[in-house]
Coordinates of C-alpha atoms in Angstrom, one line a residue:
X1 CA 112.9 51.2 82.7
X2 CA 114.5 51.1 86.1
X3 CA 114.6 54.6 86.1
X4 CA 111.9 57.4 85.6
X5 CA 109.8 59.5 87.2
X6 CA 106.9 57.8 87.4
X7 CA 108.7 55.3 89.8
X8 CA 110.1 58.2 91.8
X9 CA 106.6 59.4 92.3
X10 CA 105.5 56.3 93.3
X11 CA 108.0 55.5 95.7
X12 CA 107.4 59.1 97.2
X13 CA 103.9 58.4 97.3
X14 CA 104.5 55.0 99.5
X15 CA 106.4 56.8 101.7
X16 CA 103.8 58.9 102.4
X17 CA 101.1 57.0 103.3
X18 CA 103.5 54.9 105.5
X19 CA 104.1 57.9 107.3
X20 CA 100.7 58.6 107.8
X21 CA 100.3 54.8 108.8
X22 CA 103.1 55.1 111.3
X23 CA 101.5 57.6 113.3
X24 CA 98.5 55.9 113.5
X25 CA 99.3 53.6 114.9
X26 CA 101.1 51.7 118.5
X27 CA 105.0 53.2 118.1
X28 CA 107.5 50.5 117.5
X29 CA 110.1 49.5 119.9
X30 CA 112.4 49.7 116.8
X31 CA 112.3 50.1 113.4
X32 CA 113.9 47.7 110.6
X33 CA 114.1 49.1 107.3
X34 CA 115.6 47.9 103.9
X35 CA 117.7 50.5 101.7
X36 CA 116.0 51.3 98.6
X37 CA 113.7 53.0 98.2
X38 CA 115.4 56.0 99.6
X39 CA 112.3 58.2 100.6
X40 CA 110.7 55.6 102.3
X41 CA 114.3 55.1 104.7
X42 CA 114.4 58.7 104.8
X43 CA 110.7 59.7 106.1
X44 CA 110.6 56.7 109.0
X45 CA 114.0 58.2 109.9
X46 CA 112.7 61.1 110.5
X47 CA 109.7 59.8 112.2
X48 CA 112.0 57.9 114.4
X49 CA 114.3 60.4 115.7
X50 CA 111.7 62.5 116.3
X51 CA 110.0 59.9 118.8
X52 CA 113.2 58.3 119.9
X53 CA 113.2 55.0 117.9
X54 CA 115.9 53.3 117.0
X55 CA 116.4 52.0 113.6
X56 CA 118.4 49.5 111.7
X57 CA 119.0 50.6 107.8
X58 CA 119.6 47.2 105.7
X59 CA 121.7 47.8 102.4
X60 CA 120.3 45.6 99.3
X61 CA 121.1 48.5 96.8
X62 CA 123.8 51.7 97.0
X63 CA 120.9 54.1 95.9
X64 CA 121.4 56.5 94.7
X65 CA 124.8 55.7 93.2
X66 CA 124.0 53.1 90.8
X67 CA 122.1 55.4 89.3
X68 CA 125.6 56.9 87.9
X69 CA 125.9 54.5 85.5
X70 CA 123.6 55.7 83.0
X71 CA 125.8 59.0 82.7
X72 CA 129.0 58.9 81.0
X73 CA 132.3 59.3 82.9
X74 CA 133.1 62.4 81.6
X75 CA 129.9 63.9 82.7
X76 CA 129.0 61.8 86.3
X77 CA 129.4 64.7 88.2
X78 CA 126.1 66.1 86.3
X79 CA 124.6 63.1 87.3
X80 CA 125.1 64.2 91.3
X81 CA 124.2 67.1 90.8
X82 CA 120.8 66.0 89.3
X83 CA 120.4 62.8 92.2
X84 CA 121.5 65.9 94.7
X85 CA 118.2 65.6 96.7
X86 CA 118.5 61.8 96.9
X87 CA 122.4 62.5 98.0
X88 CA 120.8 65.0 101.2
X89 CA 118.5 62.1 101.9
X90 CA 121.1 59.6 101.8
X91 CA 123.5 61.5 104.5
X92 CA 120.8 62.0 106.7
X93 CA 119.4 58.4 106.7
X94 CA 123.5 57.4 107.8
X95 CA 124.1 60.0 110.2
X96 CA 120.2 59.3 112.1
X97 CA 120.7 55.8 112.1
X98 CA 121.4 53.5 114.9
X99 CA 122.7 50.7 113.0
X100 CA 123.4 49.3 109.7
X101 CA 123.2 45.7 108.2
X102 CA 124.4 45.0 104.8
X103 CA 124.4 42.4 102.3
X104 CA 128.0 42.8 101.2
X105 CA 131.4 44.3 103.1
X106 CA 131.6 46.7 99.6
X107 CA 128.0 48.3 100.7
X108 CA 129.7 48.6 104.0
X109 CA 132.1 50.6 103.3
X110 CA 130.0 53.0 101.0
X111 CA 127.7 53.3 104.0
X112 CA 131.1 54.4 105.9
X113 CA 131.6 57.4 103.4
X114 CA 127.9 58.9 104.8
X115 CA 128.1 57.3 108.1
X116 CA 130.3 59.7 110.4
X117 CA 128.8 58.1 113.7
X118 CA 130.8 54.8 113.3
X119 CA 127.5 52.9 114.7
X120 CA 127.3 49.6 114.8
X121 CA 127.3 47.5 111.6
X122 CA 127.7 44.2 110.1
X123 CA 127.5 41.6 107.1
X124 CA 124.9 39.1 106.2
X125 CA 125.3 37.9 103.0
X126 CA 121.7 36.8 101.7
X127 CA 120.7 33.5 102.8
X128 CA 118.7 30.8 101.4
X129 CA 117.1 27.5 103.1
X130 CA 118.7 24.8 103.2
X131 CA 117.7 21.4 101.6
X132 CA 119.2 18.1 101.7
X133 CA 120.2 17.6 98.0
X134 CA 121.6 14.3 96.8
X135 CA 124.5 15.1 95.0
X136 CA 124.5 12.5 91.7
X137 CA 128.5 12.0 91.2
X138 CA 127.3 10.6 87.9
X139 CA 130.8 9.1 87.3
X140 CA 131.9 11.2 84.3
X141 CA 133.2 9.3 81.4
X142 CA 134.0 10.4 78.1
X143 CA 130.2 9.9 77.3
X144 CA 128.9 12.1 80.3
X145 CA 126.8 15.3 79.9
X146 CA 128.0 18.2 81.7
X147 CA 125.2 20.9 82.4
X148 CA 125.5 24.7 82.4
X149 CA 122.9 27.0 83.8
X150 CA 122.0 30.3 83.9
X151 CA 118.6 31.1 86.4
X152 CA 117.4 34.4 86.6
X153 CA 115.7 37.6 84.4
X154 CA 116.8 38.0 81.1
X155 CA 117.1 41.6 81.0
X156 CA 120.1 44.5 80.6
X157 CA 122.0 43.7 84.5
X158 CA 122.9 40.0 83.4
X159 CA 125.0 39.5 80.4
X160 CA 123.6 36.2 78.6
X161 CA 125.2 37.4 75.3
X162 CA 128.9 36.0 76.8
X163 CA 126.9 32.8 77.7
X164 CA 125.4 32.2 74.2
X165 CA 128.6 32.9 72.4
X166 CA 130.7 30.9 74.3
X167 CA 128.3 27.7 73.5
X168 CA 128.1 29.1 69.7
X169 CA 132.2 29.2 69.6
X170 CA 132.2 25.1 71.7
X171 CA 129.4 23.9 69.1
X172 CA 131.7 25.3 65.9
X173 CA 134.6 23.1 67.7
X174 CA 132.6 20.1 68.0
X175 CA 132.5 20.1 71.5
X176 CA 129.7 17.5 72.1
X177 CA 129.3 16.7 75.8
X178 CA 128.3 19.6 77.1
X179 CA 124.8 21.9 77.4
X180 CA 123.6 25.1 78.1
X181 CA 120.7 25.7 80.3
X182 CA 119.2 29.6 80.1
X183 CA 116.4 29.6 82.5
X184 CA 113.9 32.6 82.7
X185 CA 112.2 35.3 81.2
X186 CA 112.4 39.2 80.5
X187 CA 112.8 41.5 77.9
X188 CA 115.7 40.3 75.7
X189 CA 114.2 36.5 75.6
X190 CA 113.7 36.5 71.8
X191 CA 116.8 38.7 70.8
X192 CA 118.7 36.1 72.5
X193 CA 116.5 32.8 71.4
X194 CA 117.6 34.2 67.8
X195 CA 121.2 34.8 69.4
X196 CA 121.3 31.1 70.0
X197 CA 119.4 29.7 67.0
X198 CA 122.3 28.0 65.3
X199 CA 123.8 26.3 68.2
X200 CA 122.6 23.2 69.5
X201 CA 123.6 22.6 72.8
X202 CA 121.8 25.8 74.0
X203 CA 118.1 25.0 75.9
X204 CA 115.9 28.2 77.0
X205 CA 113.3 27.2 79.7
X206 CA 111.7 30.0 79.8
X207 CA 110.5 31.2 83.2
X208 CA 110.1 28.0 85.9
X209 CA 108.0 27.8 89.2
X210 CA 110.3 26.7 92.1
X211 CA 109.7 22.9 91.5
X212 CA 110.5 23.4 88.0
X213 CA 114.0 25.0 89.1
X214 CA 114.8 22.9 91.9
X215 CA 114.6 20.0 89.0
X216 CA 116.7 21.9 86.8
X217 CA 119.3 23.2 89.3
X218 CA 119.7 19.4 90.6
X219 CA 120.5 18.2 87.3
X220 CA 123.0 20.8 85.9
X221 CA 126.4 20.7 87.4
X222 CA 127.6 24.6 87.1
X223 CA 125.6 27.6 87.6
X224 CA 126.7 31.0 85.4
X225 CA 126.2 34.2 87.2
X226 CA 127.0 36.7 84.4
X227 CA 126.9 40.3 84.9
X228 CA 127.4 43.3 82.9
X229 CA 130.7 45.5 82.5
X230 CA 130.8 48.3 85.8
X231 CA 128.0 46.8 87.4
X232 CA 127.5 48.2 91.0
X233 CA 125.7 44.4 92.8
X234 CA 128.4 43.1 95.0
X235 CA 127.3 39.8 96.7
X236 CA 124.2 38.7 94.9
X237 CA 121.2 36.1 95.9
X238 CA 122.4 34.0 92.9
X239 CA 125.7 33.1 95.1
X240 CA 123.4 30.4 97.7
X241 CA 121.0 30.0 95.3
X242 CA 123.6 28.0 93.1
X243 CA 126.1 26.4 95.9
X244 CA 123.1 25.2 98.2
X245 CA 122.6 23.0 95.2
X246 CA 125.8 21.8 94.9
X247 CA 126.5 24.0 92.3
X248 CA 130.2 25.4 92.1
X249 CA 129.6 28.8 90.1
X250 CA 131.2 30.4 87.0
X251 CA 131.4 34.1 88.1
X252 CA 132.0 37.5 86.0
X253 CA 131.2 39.9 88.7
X254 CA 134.3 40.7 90.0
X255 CA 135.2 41.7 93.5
X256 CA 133.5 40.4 96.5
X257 CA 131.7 37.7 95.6
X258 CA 133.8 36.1 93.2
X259 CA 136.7 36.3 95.4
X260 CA 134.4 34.2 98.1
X261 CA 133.8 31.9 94.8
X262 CA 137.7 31.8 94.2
X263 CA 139.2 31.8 97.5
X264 CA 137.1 29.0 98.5
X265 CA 137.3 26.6 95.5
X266 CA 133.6 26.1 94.4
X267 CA 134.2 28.0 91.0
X268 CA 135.8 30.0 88.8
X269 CA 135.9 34.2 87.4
X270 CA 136.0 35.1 84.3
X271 CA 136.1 38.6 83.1
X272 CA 132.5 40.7 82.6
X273 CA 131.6 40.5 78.8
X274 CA 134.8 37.9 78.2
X275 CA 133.3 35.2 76.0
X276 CA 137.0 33.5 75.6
X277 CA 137.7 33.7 79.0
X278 CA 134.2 31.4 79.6
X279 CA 135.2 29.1 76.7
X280 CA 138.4 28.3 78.3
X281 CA 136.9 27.2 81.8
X282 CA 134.3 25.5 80.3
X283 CA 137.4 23.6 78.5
X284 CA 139.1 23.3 81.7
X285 CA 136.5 21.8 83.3
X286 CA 135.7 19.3 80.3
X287 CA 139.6 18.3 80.9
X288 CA 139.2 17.9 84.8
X289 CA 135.6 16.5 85.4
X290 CA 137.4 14.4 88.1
X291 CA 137.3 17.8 90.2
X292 CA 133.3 18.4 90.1
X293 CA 132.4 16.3 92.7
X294 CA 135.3 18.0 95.0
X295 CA 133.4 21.4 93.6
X296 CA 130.4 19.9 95.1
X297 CA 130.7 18.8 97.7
X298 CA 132.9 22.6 98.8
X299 CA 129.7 24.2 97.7
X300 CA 126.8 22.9 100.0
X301 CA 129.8 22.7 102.8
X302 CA 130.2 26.8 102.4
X303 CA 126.2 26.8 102.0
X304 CA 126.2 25.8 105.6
X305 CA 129.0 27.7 106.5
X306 CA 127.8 31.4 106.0
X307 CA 124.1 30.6 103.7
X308 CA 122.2 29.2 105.5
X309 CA 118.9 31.1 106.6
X310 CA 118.7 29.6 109.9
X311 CA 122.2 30.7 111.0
X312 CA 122.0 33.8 109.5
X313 CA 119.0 35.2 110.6
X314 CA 119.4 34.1 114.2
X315 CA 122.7 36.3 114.0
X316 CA 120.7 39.3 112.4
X317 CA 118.2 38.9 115.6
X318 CA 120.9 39.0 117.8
X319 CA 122.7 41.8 116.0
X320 CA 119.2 43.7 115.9
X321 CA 118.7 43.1 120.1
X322 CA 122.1 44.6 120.9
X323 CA 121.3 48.0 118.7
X324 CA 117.6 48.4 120.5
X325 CA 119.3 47.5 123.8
X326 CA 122.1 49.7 123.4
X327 CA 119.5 52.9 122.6
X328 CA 117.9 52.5 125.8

């Protein structure tokens, strides 16, 4: 229910009355702005250039494009001719702007395609803090449980399907040292509760408060980020929300951030929607449990590297200083 017009009506109507606010009010020095909800980008643009503010857009979704996929290939181009409005908005916004900060090099370069100005931009991929977490080695013998998560909304984005039947298809082969972890909550909980009925080594948590998943994430020892086939996310939260906990990540979203995952050793890919694809990590990793530590200890050391929220935000101030002082 992502998309309909009642939320189009209420994102219009925000936008609004923050345009009424913002001329109220003292003028900014500058104006920082996250990209969706379109309108609201596209009215304080306006606003700004008007008075002569500068503003920095910040890419967390390519709206309106991943609005797309609910038309079928052969008829996309229907679907921008119907988003047409939101396409005006969107050139406008990239040609207005002083600079542009994004959460992904992929939402970049779709900026770029709008962005004829070649202003200033750059990546931060989203950060998390930091904690000291003890890694447990727990030396794996033959007897050792190795745990699986997945932490995040159960809903149509995140395919949890591929997760369950792996498990189903590793219980069937008697495949005892392992469990499955499927923490959260949304609208497909009980179709896949009843999914998962016959399996044992399956364990829903429903939805957790952040001491609740901080237990559970020190505990397991991979994190799952599943996503469905053509999905448009490139570099998603669940990337530092998994490593800064030590856990090396089995991806199916491919591109960008499974290629980080990949070329830096602190998990694996498999194909969106590929449940034999997860079955035979999960197999490889039952067969070389010497490596998880090594997995480990690569994740919170990449955590560091380029996730954590104190290094990354003090770039984005920096990066946000040199836009405002180059518009004076």
């Amino acid at each position: 229910k992502k998309i309909s017009i009642k939320r189009y009506f209420a994102h219009l109507d925000f936008a609004n009355k923050l345009k009424k606010e913002l001329n109220k009010g003292e003028f900014p020095d500058l104006i920082y702005i996250s990209l969706p909800p379109i309108d609201t980008v596209y009215k304080s643009i306006k606003f700004a250039k008007f008075n002569k503010i500068p503003v920095v857009i910040d890419i967390i979704d390519p709206w309106p494009d991943v609005f797309l996929r609910i038309f079928p290939n052969k008829i996309k181009f229907l679907g921008k001719l119907f988003f047409f409005p939101f396409y005006y908005q969107i050139k406008y916004i990239f040609k207005n702007a002083n600079g542009i900060i994004s959460i992904s090099n992929k939402y970049k370069n779709w900026a770029k395609k709008y962005n004829k100005n070649n202003v200033l931009s750059q990546v931060f991929y989203p950060a998390v803090t930091t904690k000291t977490i003890q890694i447990n080695t727990l030396e794996k013998t033959n007897n050792s449980t190795i745990k699986f998560v997945y932490a995040g909304a159960l809903s149509n984005s995140y395919d949890v399907e591929t997760i369950i039947k792996a498990a189903i298809t590793l219980n069937k082969r008697k495949v005892n040292n392992i469990e499955f972890y499927i923490a959260g909550n949304g609208a497909k909980l009980n179709q896949l509760k009843q999914q998962a009925s016959n399996s044992k080594n399956i364990f829903f948590t429903g939805y957790l408060g952040s001491e609740q998943l901080e237990k559970l994430l020190t505990s397991c020892d991979f994190g799952i980020a599943c996503y469905v086939k053509n999905s448009t996310q490139s570099v998603t939260y669940k990337l530092f929300d998994y490593l800064s906990y030590g856990l090396p990540i089995i991806c199916s979203l491919p591109g960008e951030m499974s290629d980080i995952i990949v070329d830096e050793n602190v998990g694996f890919f498999f194909n969106p929607e590929n449940d034999s694809e997860l079955v035979s990590i999960v197999s490889h990793i039952l067969n070389n449990s010497q490596d998880i530590f090594l997995m480990k200890k690569r994740a919170l050391e990449l955590t560091r590297k380029i996730g954590d929220k104190n290094i990354v935000y003090n770039e984005l101030v920096e990066f946000v200083e040199k836009i405002y002082l180059n518009c004076k």
